[in-house]
Amino acid sequence: MTRMPKPLLEVRGLKKYFEIRKGFLMRTVGWVKAVDGVDLAVYPLETLGLVGESGCGKTTVGLCIARLYEVTSGKIYFQGADLTSLAGEKLRAMRRNIQLVFQDPQSSLDPRMTIKRSVGAPLAIHGLAKGRALEERVADLLRMVGLDPQHMNRYPHEFSGGQRQRIGIARALALSPKLLILDEPTSALDVSVQSQILNLLRDLQQRLRLSYLFISHDLGVVRYMSSRIAVMYLGKIVELAPSEDLFCMPLHPYTQALLSSIPSTNPAHRAMRVTLEGDIPSPANPPSGCRFHTRCTYARAECAKLEPALQDAAAGRYVACHFPLSNSR
Amino acid sequence: MGEKLLLQVEDLHTYFYTLQGVIKAIDGVNLCVREGEILGLVGESGCGKSVTALSILGLVPSPPGRVEGGRILFEGEDLLAKTPAEMRSIRGSRIAMIFQEPMSSLNPVFRIGDQMIEVIKLHKKVSTGSARIQALEMLHEVRMPDPEAVLAKYPFQLSGGMLQRVMIAIALSCEPSLLLADEPTTALDVTVQAQILNLMKDLIRKRNAAVLLITHALGVVAQTCDAVSVMYAGTVVESGSVESIFRSPAHPYTRGLMECIPDPSRKSDKLKIIPGTVPDPVNPPPGCRFHPRCYKATATCSQIRPDPVRVGPGHVVCCHYPEEG
Ligand SMILES: Nc1ncnc2c1ncn2[C@@H]1O[C@H](COP(=O)(O)OP(=O)(O)OP(=O)(O)O)[C@@H](O)[C@H]1O
Ligand SMILES: Nc1ncnc2c1ncn2[C@@H]1O[C@H](COP(=O)(O)OP(=O)(O)OP(=O)(O)O)[C@@H](O)[C@H]1O
Ligand SMILES: [Mg+2]
Ligand SMILES: [Mg+2]
C-alpha cells in the first residue's frame, strides 16, 4: 500500500485497565491490563482485522473506540477529532459515525420490541425521523440487509440466528455511520449462514462506503474480510500488516504459531502443523519483557527483560519483536 | 486400523414430543466406527449430532425424547436392549465421553484429584492409594504441567485447556474402547485446540481406542479423523474416508459446506453460499431433506428419499444426482 490517505480512525497508546477488587472492603488488589498500549489506524473504505486469542483484549478495544468504556489513558481520533476529550452534544454527534455489531444478535435485540422499533430506535432517539418517514427508512434498511420489510412488525424470536444478525446490522446502519466495529459478527452462526452474512457485509461496504474494524479469532474469516490485519496478544498489538503479507510471511513468532494452528480443510496438510505449548498467561500478571516470551520457541535471554516496541518493518508492516522471523532465519 | 466394526448404528430414529409438535431430531441415521478409528460427525447446528451421541449412550432426556427405532450395536451387543443399570456400567468404562463444556461435567466444589480418584475407584475397583497413582500418571500423560499441584485444585482454578486435559485424563483412565467426544475443542482457542487434538490423537492411537468426534468444524475433521459422516437435518447424507470426502465430496450439501468456508490458506474473491436456511425439524421437507436448498434438485428429489449409493471404496452418499470427481 503506497501513500495512505488520512486515517478515519486513529488510536494512540490506548490503555484500559479493570480493577480487581477483593474482600469485605472491596480494596483494589490489582489490575487486569485488558488493553495495554494499543496503536492502530483504520483508513477510509478499508477493513482492519483484529485477531488474537480469547481474552487478549479485542472486545475491550472495540468498546473503548465506541466510547462505551472510559479509557484509562490514550487518545482516539476520529476524522482528526479526539473522542476522549469530547463530551455532551459534540460527542453524541461524533458517536453516530461509529456503530457496533455484536456476536450475539440475540442479546443485543430487545425481545419485547418489534423489529420496526429495534431498527428504528436509533433514528427515534436522535430525533431524525418519525411516523411514516421512520417506517420507510426502516423498510429501506431491512431491504438493504436482505430482509422482507413486510416482516417489520415481528419479534426477534420469530427470526433465525442469521436473520437476527441481519437485523443487528440494519440497526447499526440506521444512522448512516462511517465506521462499523464488527465484534465476532458471525461466530455464533453456522458456516452456511456465515458465508451469507460475510458476503452481505462486503456488499454493504462497497455500496455505503463504510470502513470496518473486524474483530474475530477465525483467521480464515479475517483474511476474507480484511485489507490489513492487526494481531493482538495480551493487551498489545504484536504485528500489523497487509493481510496477504501477514499470511504469506508472518514476522512475529506468535503470528506464525497462530497461523499454523488453523486446522486446514486439506487432509494432506496434517504434518505441517507447529503447535504452541502452554496456556495464555493472565492479563492481570503479564510476563516481563516480551509478553510472548514464555511460549515463544525463538525466545532468548533479553526477551524476558526488555519489552519490544511496535516498530516499522517497511512496506506498511509493523512488528513488536526483538528477533522478527525474516531476520532470525 | 482394524477392519472390525466396533459400533454400528442402523436406521436410528430419535424423536422429541414437544408442544410445537414432534421433532424428528434423528430420522434414519446410519453410522459405523471401526476399531481404533477416529470418525468425525459433522453438520450444522441442530442437525442431530449431540442427540446421536446421547442415543448411543442411552442418555436421551425422556420425556420429551424417545428412541423410536433402529439398532445400536456395540461390540456385537444391542445397546437399545440394555437396562438402565447395564448402560450405567457401560458408560465410563467401555464407552467414555467428553463434552464441550468441561465445567459442566466436573463438580465445582470438589478438588480435581478427588473427582479423578473417585471415577477410577468406581470403574477399576482399586484402593484410593493406587487410584491416586493412576490419576497422577494420567495427568502426566495428558502433559499437564505440575500434576501434583493440579490434583489439589478446584475446577475454577484451571483454564479451559487444562480442564479439557483433565476430562481427557478421566475419560481415558478406564481404558474405554470407544470415546464419544462432543465438540471437545469448540470452546478453546485455536492454539489450545491444536494442542488438545494432537494430544487426543496420540493417546487414542496408543490405546487403539476408537473415537466418535462430533464437531461442526470441517478443518478439525480434516486434520484429525480417519473417516467422516456428514449430517443434514437428522440424517447422514454422506460417509467415507477423510481423503475421499475432502477430495471428491459427492453430496451437493457436503460440497457446499466446503466451499462456503473462507479458506485461510488463500485469498478468495467471493464466498460461495448455500442459499436458504436449515429446515424446521417439525416439518422437514419431503423427499431429500436438502432439496429446497440444492442447485440441482428435480421433481424426484422432492418426492423420493434417496437411498445410500456407493461412489467409491467405503464412500457412500444419499443423493439422486451425486457430484462427480
Ligand atoms: N468489565 C470488565 N471487568 C473486568 N475485567 C474485564 C472486563 N471486560 C474484560 N475484562 C478482562 O479483560 C481481558 C480482555 O477481555 P476482552 O473481552 O477484551 O477479550 P477478547 O479479546 O474480546 O476475548 P474473546 O475472544 O474471548 O471475546 C480479559 O482478561 C477479560 O477477563
Ligand atoms: N431435550 C430436547 N427437547 C426437544 N428438542 C430437542 C432436545 N434436544 C435436542 N432437541 C432438538 O433435536 C434437534 C437436534 O439437536 P442436537 O442437539 O442433536 O443438534 P446438534 O447437531 O448437536 O447441534 P449443535 O451443533 O448446535 O450442538 C434440534 O432440532 C433440537 O432442537
Ligand atoms: Mg471478545
Ligand atoms: Mg450439539
PDB file of C-alpha atoms in Angstrom, chain B residues 129-309:
ATOM      1  CA  GLY B 129      -3.817 -45.040  47.014  1.00  0.00           C
ATOM      2  CA  SER B 130      -3.444 -46.793  43.690  1.00  0.00           C
ATOM      3  CA  ALA B 131      -6.240 -44.710  42.127  1.00  0.00           C
ATOM      4  CA  ARG B 132      -4.234 -41.641  43.109  1.00  0.00           C
ATOM      5  CA  ILE B 133      -1.140 -43.005  41.448  1.00  0.00           C
ATOM      6  CA  GLN B 134      -3.104 -43.758  38.296  1.00  0.00           C
ATOM      7  CA  ALA B 135      -4.632 -40.257  38.338  1.00  0.00           C
ATOM      8  CA  LEU B 136      -1.147 -38.773  38.501  1.00  0.00           C
ATOM      9  CA  GLU B 137       0.033 -40.986  35.663  1.00  0.00           C
ATOM     10  CA  MET B 138      -2.908 -39.944  33.502  1.00  0.00           C
ATOM     11  CA  LEU B 139      -2.335 -36.235  34.181  1.00  0.00           C
ATOM     12  CA  HIS B 140       1.254 -36.784  33.244  1.00  0.00           C
ATOM     13  CA  GLU B 141       0.172 -38.483  30.032  1.00  0.00           C
ATOM     14  CA  VAL B 142      -2.059 -35.590  29.021  1.00  0.00           C
ATOM     15  CA  ARG B 143       1.063 -33.457  29.517  1.00  0.00           C
ATOM     16  CA  MET B 144      -0.399 -31.456  32.351  1.00  0.00           C
ATOM     17  CA  PRO B 145       2.198 -29.142  33.837  1.00  0.00           C
ATOM     18  CA  ASP B 146       2.730 -29.908  37.549  1.00  0.00           C
ATOM     19  CA  PRO B 147       0.207 -32.800  38.001  1.00  0.00           C
ATOM     20  CA  GLU B 148       0.693 -32.975  41.831  1.00  0.00           C
ATOM     21  CA  ALA B 149      -0.466 -29.382  42.195  1.00  0.00           C
ATOM     22  CA  VAL B 150      -3.380 -29.862  39.821  1.00  0.00           C
ATOM     23  CA  LEU B 151      -4.774 -32.706  41.933  1.00  0.00           C
ATOM     24  CA  ALA B 152      -5.271 -30.240  44.784  1.00  0.00           C
ATOM     25  CA  LYS B 153      -7.002 -27.590  42.674  1.00  0.00           C
ATOM     26  CA  TYR B 154     -10.678 -26.813  42.140  1.00  0.00           C
ATOM     27  CA  PRO B 155     -12.076 -26.723  38.590  1.00  0.00           C
ATOM     28  CA  PHE B 156     -12.423 -22.914  38.533  1.00  0.00           C
ATOM     29  CA  GLN B 157      -8.701 -22.585  39.188  1.00  0.00           C
ATOM     30  CA  LEU B 158      -7.832 -24.171  35.836  1.00  0.00           C
ATOM     31  CA  SER B 159      -8.009 -22.721  32.323  1.00  0.00           C
ATOM     32  CA  GLY B 160     -10.314 -24.166  29.658  1.00  0.00           C
ATOM     33  CA  GLY B 161      -7.462 -26.039  28.002  1.00  0.00           C
ATOM     34  CA  MET B 162      -6.293 -27.548  31.307  1.00  0.00           C
ATOM     35  CA  LEU B 163      -9.842 -28.600  32.214  1.00  0.00           C
ATOM     36  CA  GLN B 164     -10.204 -30.307  28.876  1.00  0.00           C
ATOM     37  CA  ARG B 165      -6.951 -32.190  29.609  1.00  0.00           C
ATOM     38  CA  VAL B 166      -8.440 -33.315  32.921  1.00  0.00           C
ATOM     39  CA  MET B 167     -11.565 -34.523  31.110  1.00  0.00           C
ATOM     40  CA  ILE B 168      -9.473 -36.495  28.645  1.00  0.00           C
ATOM     41  CA  ALA B 169      -7.466 -37.978  31.509  1.00  0.00           C
ATOM     42  CA  ILE B 170     -10.658 -39.055  33.289  1.00  0.00           C
ATOM     43  CA  ALA B 171     -12.238 -40.429  30.112  1.00  0.00           C
ATOM     44  CA  LEU B 172      -9.171 -42.476  29.205  1.00  0.00           C
ATOM     45  CA  SER B 173      -8.331 -43.655  32.718  1.00  0.00           C
ATOM     46  CA  CYS B 174     -10.813 -46.523  32.427  1.00  0.00           C
ATOM     47  CA  GLU B 175      -9.448 -47.668  29.098  1.00  0.00           C
ATOM     48  CA  PRO B 176     -12.665 -47.437  27.099  1.00  0.00           C
ATOM     49  CA  SER B 177     -12.801 -48.996  23.653  1.00  0.00           C
ATOM     50  CA  LEU B 178     -14.970 -46.106  22.387  1.00  0.00           C
ATOM     51  CA  LEU B 179     -14.754 -42.427  23.214  1.00  0.00           C
ATOM     52  CA  LEU B 180     -17.583 -40.055  22.325  1.00  0.00           C
ATOM     53  CA  ALA B 181     -16.257 -36.516  22.133  1.00  0.00           C
ATOM     54  CA  ASP B 182     -18.932 -33.854  21.558  1.00  0.00           C
ATOM     55  CA  GLU B 183     -17.278 -30.617  20.388  1.00  0.00           C
ATOM     56  CA  PRO B 184     -14.346 -31.143  22.797  1.00  0.00           C
ATOM     57  CA  THR B 185     -12.352 -28.187  21.496  1.00  0.00           C
ATOM     58  CA  THR B 186     -15.017 -25.761  20.280  1.00  0.00           C
ATOM     59  CA  ALA B 187     -14.738 -23.563  23.364  1.00  0.00           C
ATOM     60  CA  LEU B 188     -10.948 -23.384  23.107  1.00  0.00           C
ATOM     61  CA  ASP B 189      -8.665 -21.020  21.250  1.00  0.00           C
ATOM     62  CA  VAL B 190      -7.067 -22.276  18.043  1.00  0.00           C
ATOM     63  CA  THR B 191      -3.625 -22.690  19.586  1.00  0.00           C
ATOM     64  CA  VAL B 192      -5.001 -24.666  22.521  1.00  0.00           C
ATOM     65  CA  GLN B 193      -7.388 -26.570  20.249  1.00  0.00           C
ATOM     66  CA  ALA B 194      -4.448 -27.762  18.179  1.00  0.00           C
ATOM     67  CA  GLN B 195      -2.617 -28.938  21.324  1.00  0.00           C
ATOM     68  CA  ILE B 196      -5.637 -30.836  22.628  1.00  0.00           C
ATOM     69  CA  LEU B 197      -6.460 -32.510  19.320  1.00  0.00           C
ATOM     70  CA  ASN B 198      -2.876 -33.678  18.844  1.00  0.00           C
ATOM     71  CA  LEU B 199      -2.841 -34.994  22.365  1.00  0.00           C
ATOM     72  CA  MET B 200      -6.136 -36.836  21.941  1.00  0.00           C
ATOM     73  CA  LYS B 201      -4.905 -38.392  18.737  1.00  0.00           C
ATOM     74  CA  ASP B 202      -1.666 -39.649  20.330  1.00  0.00           C
ATOM     75  CA  LEU B 203      -3.354 -41.152  23.347  1.00  0.00           C
ATOM     76  CA  ILE B 204      -6.097 -42.790  21.299  1.00  0.00           C
ATOM     77  CA  ARG B 205      -3.592 -44.375  18.917  1.00  0.00           C
ATOM     78  CA  LYS B 206      -1.550 -45.706  21.817  1.00  0.00           C
ATOM     79  CA  ARG B 207      -4.594 -47.436  23.292  1.00  0.00           C
ATOM     80  CA  ASN B 208      -6.134 -48.475  19.994  1.00  0.00           C
ATOM     81  CA  ALA B 209      -9.415 -46.932  21.136  1.00  0.00           C
ATOM     82  CA  ALA B 210     -11.972 -45.608  18.659  1.00  0.00           C
ATOM     83  CA  VAL B 211     -13.461 -42.121  18.740  1.00  0.00           C
ATOM     84  CA  LEU B 212     -16.667 -40.554  17.530  1.00  0.00           C
ATOM     85  CA  LEU B 213     -15.608 -36.918  17.229  1.00  0.00           C
ATOM     86  CA  ILE B 214     -18.541 -34.546  16.929  1.00  0.00           C
ATOM     87  CA  THR B 215     -17.770 -31.127  15.540  1.00  0.00           C
ATOM     88  CA  HIS B 216     -19.056 -28.536  13.127  1.00  0.00           C
ATOM     89  CA  ALA B 217     -15.523 -27.599  12.063  1.00  0.00           C
ATOM     90  CA  LEU B 218     -14.507 -29.295   8.839  1.00  0.00           C
ATOM     91  CA  GLY B 219     -10.896 -28.240   9.386  1.00  0.00           C
ATOM     92  CA  VAL B 220     -10.791 -30.178  12.650  1.00  0.00           C
ATOM     93  CA  VAL B 221     -12.078 -33.263  10.846  1.00  0.00           C
ATOM     94  CA  ALA B 222      -9.575 -32.944   8.021  1.00  0.00           C
ATOM     95  CA  GLN B 223      -6.713 -32.701  10.496  1.00  0.00           C
ATOM     96  CA  THR B 224      -7.838 -35.328  12.995  1.00  0.00           C
ATOM     97  CA  CYS B 225     -10.132 -38.020  11.612  1.00  0.00           C
ATOM     98  CA  ASP B 226      -9.768 -41.159   9.534  1.00  0.00           C
ATOM     99  CA  ALA B 227     -13.358 -41.219   8.355  1.00  0.00           C
ATOM    100  CA  VAL B 228     -16.218 -38.751   8.297  1.00  0.00           C
ATOM    101  CA  SER B 229     -20.017 -38.782   8.258  1.00  0.00           C
ATOM    102  CA  VAL B 230     -21.873 -35.637   7.228  1.00  0.00           C
ATOM    103  CA  MET B 231     -25.276 -34.991   8.801  1.00  0.00           C
ATOM    104  CA  TYR B 232     -28.064 -32.814   7.499  1.00  0.00           C
ATOM    105  CA  ALA B 233     -31.421 -32.362   9.236  1.00  0.00           C
ATOM    106  CA  GLY B 234     -31.452 -35.617  11.191  1.00  0.00           C
ATOM    107  CA  THR B 235     -29.948 -37.830   8.513  1.00  0.00           C
ATOM    108  CA  VAL B 236     -26.457 -38.858   7.429  1.00  0.00           C
ATOM    109  CA  VAL B 237     -26.077 -37.681   3.835  1.00  0.00           C
ATOM    110  CA  GLU B 238     -22.536 -38.843   3.117  1.00  0.00           C
ATOM    111  CA  SER B 239     -19.860 -41.091   4.676  1.00  0.00           C
ATOM    112  CA  GLY B 240     -16.381 -42.114   3.671  1.00  0.00           C
ATOM    113  CA  SER B 241     -12.694 -41.810   4.355  1.00  0.00           C
ATOM    114  CA  VAL B 242     -11.407 -38.313   5.085  1.00  0.00           C
ATOM    115  CA  GLU B 243      -9.274 -38.377   1.945  1.00  0.00           C
ATOM    116  CA  SER B 244     -12.077 -39.300  -0.404  1.00  0.00           C
ATOM    117  CA  ILE B 245     -14.694 -36.989   1.123  1.00  0.00           C
ATOM    118  CA  PHE B 246     -12.397 -33.968   1.085  1.00  0.00           C
ATOM    119  CA  ARG B 247     -11.016 -34.803  -2.356  1.00  0.00           C
ATOM    120  CA  SER B 248     -14.340 -35.578  -4.002  1.00  0.00           C
ATOM    121  CA  PRO B 249     -17.382 -34.651  -1.938  1.00  0.00           C
ATOM    122  CA  ALA B 250     -20.314 -36.359  -3.637  1.00  0.00           C
ATOM    123  CA  HIS B 251     -23.275 -34.730  -1.907  1.00  0.00           C
ATOM    124  CA  PRO B 252     -24.120 -31.193  -3.043  1.00  0.00           C
ATOM    125  CA  TYR B 253     -24.510 -30.254   0.646  1.00  0.00           C
ATOM    126  CA  THR B 254     -21.032 -31.521   1.565  1.00  0.00           C
ATOM    127  CA  ARG B 255     -19.571 -29.710  -1.414  1.00  0.00           C
ATOM    128  CA  GLY B 256     -21.471 -26.537  -0.496  1.00  0.00           C
ATOM    129  CA  LEU B 257     -20.202 -26.703   3.093  1.00  0.00           C
ATOM    130  CA  MET B 258     -16.618 -26.986   1.932  1.00  0.00           C
ATOM    131  CA  GLU B 259     -16.931 -24.115  -0.496  1.00  0.00           C
ATOM    132  CA  CYS B 260     -18.576 -21.634   1.846  1.00  0.00           C
ATOM    133  CA  ILE B 261     -15.779 -21.681   4.429  1.00  0.00           C
ATOM    134  CA  PRO B 262     -13.257 -18.900   3.857  1.00  0.00           C
ATOM    135  CA  ASP B 263     -10.019 -20.749   3.229  1.00  0.00           C
ATOM    136  CA  PRO B 264      -7.266 -19.289   5.411  1.00  0.00           C
ATOM    137  CA  SER B 265      -4.586 -20.584   3.071  1.00  0.00           C
ATOM    138  CA  ARG B 266      -5.593 -18.395   0.161  1.00  0.00           C
ATOM    139  CA  LYS B 267      -7.377 -15.181  -0.677  1.00  0.00           C
ATOM    140  CA  SER B 268     -10.879 -15.753  -2.005  1.00  0.00           C
ATOM    141  CA  ASP B 269     -12.775 -13.191  -4.037  1.00  0.00           C
ATOM    142  CA  LYS B 270     -16.347 -14.053  -3.308  1.00  0.00           C
ATOM    143  CA  LEU B 271     -17.556 -16.768  -0.987  1.00  0.00           C
ATOM    144  CA  LYS B 272     -19.886 -19.414  -2.327  1.00  0.00           C
ATOM    145  CA  ILE B 273     -23.097 -19.650  -0.376  1.00  0.00           C
ATOM    146  CA  ILE B 274     -25.725 -22.299   0.251  1.00  0.00           C
ATOM    147  CA  PRO B 275     -28.971 -20.392  -0.227  1.00  0.00           C
ATOM    148  CA  GLY B 276     -31.772 -20.653   2.317  1.00  0.00           C
ATOM    149  CA  THR B 277     -31.699 -21.999   5.856  1.00  0.00           C
ATOM    150  CA  VAL B 278     -31.860 -25.348   7.611  1.00  0.00           C
ATOM    151  CA  PRO B 279     -35.374 -26.842   7.605  1.00  0.00           C
ATOM    152  CA  ASP B 280     -37.797 -26.796  10.503  1.00  0.00           C
ATOM    153  CA  PRO B 281     -37.316 -30.131  12.342  1.00  0.00           C
ATOM    154  CA  VAL B 282     -41.050 -30.412  12.984  1.00  0.00           C
ATOM    155  CA  ASN B 283     -41.998 -30.178   9.310  1.00  0.00           C
ATOM    156  CA  PRO B 284     -38.954 -31.305   7.355  1.00  0.00           C
ATOM    157  CA  PRO B 285     -39.266 -31.233   3.564  1.00  0.00           C
ATOM    158  CA  PRO B 286     -40.374 -34.491   1.915  1.00  0.00           C
ATOM    159  CA  GLY B 287     -38.019 -36.487  -0.280  1.00  0.00           C
ATOM    160  CA  CYS B 288     -34.410 -35.441   0.087  1.00  0.00           C
ATOM    161  CA  ARG B 289     -34.275 -33.014   3.012  1.00  0.00           C
ATOM    162  CA  PHE B 290     -31.737 -30.865   1.264  1.00  0.00           C
ATOM    163  CA  HIS B 291     -33.718 -30.410  -1.950  1.00  0.00           C
ATOM    164  CA  PRO B 292     -35.147 -26.914  -1.235  1.00  0.00           C
ATOM    165  CA  ARG B 293     -31.562 -25.569  -0.994  1.00  0.00           C
ATOM    166  CA  CYS B 294     -29.997 -27.721  -3.692  1.00  0.00           C
ATOM    167  CA  TYR B 295     -28.990 -26.248  -7.041  1.00  0.00           C
ATOM    168  CA  LYS B 296     -29.602 -29.467  -8.914  1.00  0.00           C
ATOM    169  CA  ALA B 297     -32.859 -30.611  -7.320  1.00  0.00           C
ATOM    170  CA  THR B 298     -35.532 -32.103  -9.569  1.00  0.00           C
ATOM    171  CA  ALA B 299     -39.079 -33.333  -9.001  1.00  0.00           C
ATOM    172  CA  THR B 300     -37.659 -36.721  -7.984  1.00  0.00           C
ATOM    173  CA  CYS B 301     -35.706 -35.087  -5.148  1.00  0.00           C
ATOM    174  CA  SER B 302     -38.830 -33.526  -3.663  1.00  0.00           C
ATOM    175  CA  GLN B 303     -40.696 -36.829  -3.677  1.00  0.00           C
ATOM    176  CA  ILE B 304     -38.341 -39.731  -3.104  1.00  0.00           C
ATOM    177  CA  ARG B 305     -35.915 -40.021  -0.250  1.00  0.00           C
ATOM    178  CA  PRO B 306     -32.570 -41.059  -1.755  1.00  0.00           C
ATOM    179  CA  ASP B 307     -31.086 -44.380  -0.679  1.00  0.00           C
ATOM    180  CA  PRO B 308     -27.385 -44.690   0.041  1.00  0.00           C
ATOM    181  CA  VAL B 309     -25.308 -45.315  -3.090  1.00  0.00           C
TER     182      VAL B 309
END
